[in-house]
CSV table of C-alpha atoms in Angstrom, one decimal:
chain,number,residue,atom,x,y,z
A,1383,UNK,CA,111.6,107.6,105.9
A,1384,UNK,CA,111.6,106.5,109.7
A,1385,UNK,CA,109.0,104.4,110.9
A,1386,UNK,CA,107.2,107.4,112.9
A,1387,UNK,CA,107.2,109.1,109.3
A,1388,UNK,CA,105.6,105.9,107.9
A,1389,UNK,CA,103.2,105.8,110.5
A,1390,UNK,CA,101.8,109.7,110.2
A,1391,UNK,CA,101.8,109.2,106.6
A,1392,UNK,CA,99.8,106.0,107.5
A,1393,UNK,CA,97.2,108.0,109.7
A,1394,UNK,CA,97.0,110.9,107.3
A,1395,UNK,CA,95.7,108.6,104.5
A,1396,UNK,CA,93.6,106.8,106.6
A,1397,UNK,CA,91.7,110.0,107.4
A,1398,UNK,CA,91.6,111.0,104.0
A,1399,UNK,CA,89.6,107.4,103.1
A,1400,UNK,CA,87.3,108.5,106.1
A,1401,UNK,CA,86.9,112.2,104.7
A,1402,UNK,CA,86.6,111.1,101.3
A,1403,UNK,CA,84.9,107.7,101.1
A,1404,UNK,CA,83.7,107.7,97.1
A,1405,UNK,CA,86.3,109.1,96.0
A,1406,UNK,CA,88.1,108.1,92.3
A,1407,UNK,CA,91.6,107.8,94.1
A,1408,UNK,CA,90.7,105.2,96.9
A,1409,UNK,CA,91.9,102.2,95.4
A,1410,UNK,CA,95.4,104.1,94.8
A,1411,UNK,CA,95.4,105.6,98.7
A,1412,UNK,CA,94.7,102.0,99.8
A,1413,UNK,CA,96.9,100.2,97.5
A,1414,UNK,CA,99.6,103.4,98.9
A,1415,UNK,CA,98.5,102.5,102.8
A,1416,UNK,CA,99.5,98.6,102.0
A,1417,UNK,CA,102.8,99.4,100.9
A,1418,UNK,CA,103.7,101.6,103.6
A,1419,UNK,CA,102.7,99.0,106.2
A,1420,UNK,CA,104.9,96.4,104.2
A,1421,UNK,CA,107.5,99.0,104.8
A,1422,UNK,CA,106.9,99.5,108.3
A,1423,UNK,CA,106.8,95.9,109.0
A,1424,UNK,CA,109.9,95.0,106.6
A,1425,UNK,CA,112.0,98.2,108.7
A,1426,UNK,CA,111.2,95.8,112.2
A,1427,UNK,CA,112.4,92.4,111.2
């Protein structure tokens, strides 16, 4: 996945935390935002 991938699939999550704030998932789509971050930041050094 290229970094413009990684950073959509960033923003979409993001939203979904926003449009779904008590949801049973969150810790998993947070814990899922983390490692893609990781990824975007590990893809630049």
């Amino acid at each position: 996945m290229g970094a413009i991938q990684i950073k959509e699939k960033i923003q979409e999550l993001e939203n979904w935390l926003i449009e779904n704030p008590n949801s049973p998932e969150r810790n998993l789509i947070e814990s899922d935002i983390k490692k893609l971050k990781n990824q975007l930041k590990e893809n630049h050094e």
